[in-house]
PDB file of C-alpha atoms in Angstrom:
ATOM      1  CA  MET A  24       0.000   0.000   0.000  1.00 69.00           C
ATOM      2  CA  LEU A  25       1.228   3.463  -0.828  1.00 84.00           C
ATOM      3  CA  GLY A  26       2.032   6.036   1.836  1.00 93.00           C
ATOM      4  CA  PHE A  27       0.352   9.407   2.279  1.00 95.00           C
ATOM      5  CA  GLU A  28       2.792  11.395   0.147  1.00 96.00           C
ATOM      6  CA  GLN A  29       2.855   8.785  -2.620  1.00 95.00           C
ATOM      7  CA  LYS A  30      -0.936   8.846  -2.836  1.00 95.00           C
ATOM      8  CA  VAL A  31      -0.995  12.642  -2.976  1.00 96.00           C
ATOM      9  CA  GLU A  32       1.636  12.694  -5.722  1.00 96.00           C
ATOM     10  CA  TYR A  33      -0.231  10.056  -7.729  1.00 95.00           C
ATOM     11  CA  LEU A  34      -3.538  11.918  -7.482  1.00 96.00           C
ATOM     12  CA  ARG A  35      -1.888  15.207  -8.457  1.00 96.00           C
ATOM     13  CA  ARG A  36      -1.034  13.686 -11.837  1.00 95.00           C
ATOM     14  CA  TYR A  37      -4.761  13.296 -12.518  1.00 95.00           C
ATOM     15  CA  GLU A  38      -6.114  16.606 -11.203  1.00 96.00           C
ATOM     16  CA  SER A  39      -6.333  18.210 -14.634  1.00 96.00           C
ATOM     17  CA  LEU A  40      -8.101  15.196 -16.168  1.00 96.00           C
ATOM     18  CA  VAL A  41     -10.611  15.049 -13.315  1.00 97.00           C
ATOM     19  CA  PHE A  42     -11.261  18.794 -13.470  1.00 97.00           C
ATOM     20  CA  THR A  43     -11.641  18.681 -17.271  1.00 97.00           C
ATOM     21  CA  ILE A  44     -14.260  15.943 -17.028  1.00 97.00           C
ATOM     22  CA  CYS A  45     -16.053  17.814 -14.232  1.00 97.00           C
ATOM     23  CA  ILE A  46     -16.134  21.112 -16.104  1.00 97.00           C
ATOM     24  CA  LYS A  47     -17.465  19.437 -19.247  1.00 97.00           C
ATOM     25  CA  LEU A  48     -20.204  17.611 -17.351  1.00 96.00           C
ATOM     26  CA  LEU A  49     -21.202  20.338 -14.899  1.00 96.00           C
ATOM     27  CA  ALA A  50     -20.538  23.383 -17.139  1.00 94.00           C
ATOM     28  CA  ASP A  51     -19.740  25.509 -14.108  1.00 93.00           C
ATOM     29  CA  GLU A  52     -16.241  26.235 -12.846  1.00 95.00           C
ATOM     30  CA  LEU A  53     -17.086  26.460  -9.140  1.00 95.00           C
ATOM     31  CA  ALA A  54     -19.161  23.291  -9.238  1.00 94.00           C
ATOM     32  CA  ALA A  55     -16.415  21.494 -11.172  1.00 96.00           C
ATOM     33  CA  CYS A  56     -13.791  22.549  -8.618  1.00 96.00           C
ATOM     34  CA  LYS A  57     -15.908  21.345  -5.711  1.00 96.00           C
ATOM     35  CA  ALA A  58     -16.822  18.043  -7.375  1.00 96.00           C
ATOM     36  CA  ALA A  59     -13.183  17.394  -8.313  1.00 97.00           C
ATOM     37  CA  GLU A  60     -12.058  18.184  -4.772  1.00 97.00           C
ATOM     38  CA  LEU A  61     -14.655  15.855  -3.260  1.00 96.00           C
ATOM     39  CA  LEU A  62     -13.672  13.082  -5.644  1.00 97.00           C
ATOM     40  CA  MET A  63      -9.954  13.420  -4.912  1.00 97.00           C
ATOM     41  CA  CYS A  64     -10.673  13.123  -1.184  1.00 97.00           C
ATOM     42  CA  ARG A  65     -12.834  10.057  -1.773  1.00 97.00           C
ATOM     43  CA  LEU A  66     -10.219   8.448  -3.997  1.00 96.00           C
ATOM     44  CA  PHE A  67      -7.536   9.054  -1.400  1.00 97.00           C
ATOM     45  CA  ARG A  68      -9.491   6.863   1.044  1.00 96.00           C
ATOM     46  CA  ASP A  69     -10.708   4.324  -1.561  1.00 96.00           C
ATOM     47  CA  THR A  70      -8.976   0.988  -1.015  1.00 94.00           C
ATOM     48  CA  VAL A  71     -10.472  -0.466  -4.217  1.00 95.00           C
ATOM     49  CA  PHE A  72      -8.831   2.313  -6.216  1.00 95.00           C
ATOM     50  CA  TRP A  73      -5.414   1.769  -4.632  1.00 95.00           C
ATOM     51  CA  THR A  74      -5.428  -2.021  -4.894  1.00 94.00           C
ATOM     52  CA  ALA A  75      -6.351  -1.990  -8.596  1.00 94.00           C
ATOM     53  CA  CYS A  76      -3.682  -2.328 -11.281  1.00 93.00           C
ATOM     54  CA  GLU A  77      -2.697   0.792 -13.244  1.00 89.00           C
ATOM     55  CA  ALA A  78      -5.014   0.136 -16.217  1.00 90.00           C
ATOM     56  CA  GLU A  79      -7.995  -0.573 -13.956  1.00 95.00           C
ATOM     57  CA  ARG A  80      -7.193   2.516 -11.892  1.00 93.00           C
ATOM     58  CA  ASN A  81      -7.458   4.781 -14.948  1.00 92.00           C
ATOM     59  CA  ASP A  82     -10.878   3.376 -15.907  1.00 95.00           C
ATOM     60  CA  TYR A  83     -12.004   3.555 -12.284  1.00 96.00           C
ATOM     61  CA  LEU A  84     -10.904   7.188 -12.111  1.00 96.00           C
ATOM     62  CA  VAL A  85     -12.973   8.213 -15.139  1.00 96.00           C
ATOM     63  CA  LYS A  86     -16.051   6.315 -13.937  1.00 97.00           C
ATOM     64  CA  ALA A  87     -15.680   7.716 -10.429  1.00 97.00           C
ATOM     65  CA  THR A  88     -15.397  11.251 -11.827  1.00 98.00           C
ATOM     66  CA  LYS A  89     -18.590  10.865 -13.835  1.00 98.00           C
ATOM     67  CA  ALA A  90     -20.382   9.396 -10.817  1.00 97.00           C
ATOM     68  CA  GLU A  91     -19.172  12.235  -8.577  1.00 97.00           C
ATOM     69  CA  CYS A  92     -20.440  14.825 -11.062  1.00 97.00           C
ATOM     70  CA  LEU A  93     -23.828  13.130 -11.182  1.00 96.00           C
ATOM     71  CA  ARG A  94     -23.960  12.957  -7.372  1.00 95.00           C
ATOM     72  CA  PHE A  95     -22.935  16.625  -7.099  1.00 94.00           C
ATOM     73  CA  TRP A  96     -25.513  17.691  -9.699  1.00 94.00           C
ATOM     74  CA  ARG A  97     -28.304  15.734  -7.955  1.00 93.00           C
ATOM     75  CA  GLU A  98     -27.452  17.138  -4.521  1.00 91.00           C
ATOM     76  CA  ASN A  99     -27.449  20.696  -5.822  1.00 87.00           C
ATOM     77  CA  LEU A 100     -30.638  20.135  -7.792  1.00 79.00           C
ATOM     78  CA  LEU A 101     -32.384  18.927  -4.645  1.00 72.00           C
ATOM     79  CA  GLN A 102     -31.104  21.922  -2.649  1.00 78.00           C
ATOM     80  CA  THR A 103     -32.404  24.405  -5.211  1.00 70.00           C
ATOM     81  CA  SER A 104     -35.805  22.728  -5.605  1.00 58.00           C
TER      82      SER A 104
END
């Protein structure tokens, strides 16, 4: 298992990809920033993510980003309704 600093460094490599997906799906910079931040925190604690091989991790990252955007959109939709 990777240590704290190794996990942070690994996730930093994917920040721009995660943010790009979030901004395209949410079409709002502030929402995209918040969703990306929430996802990175979740991924940091996600043992499934860290035990997967590199190829699986990349697919997992994209799917998790899409799911986080959907979750963020739903939560904000419910709050504004």
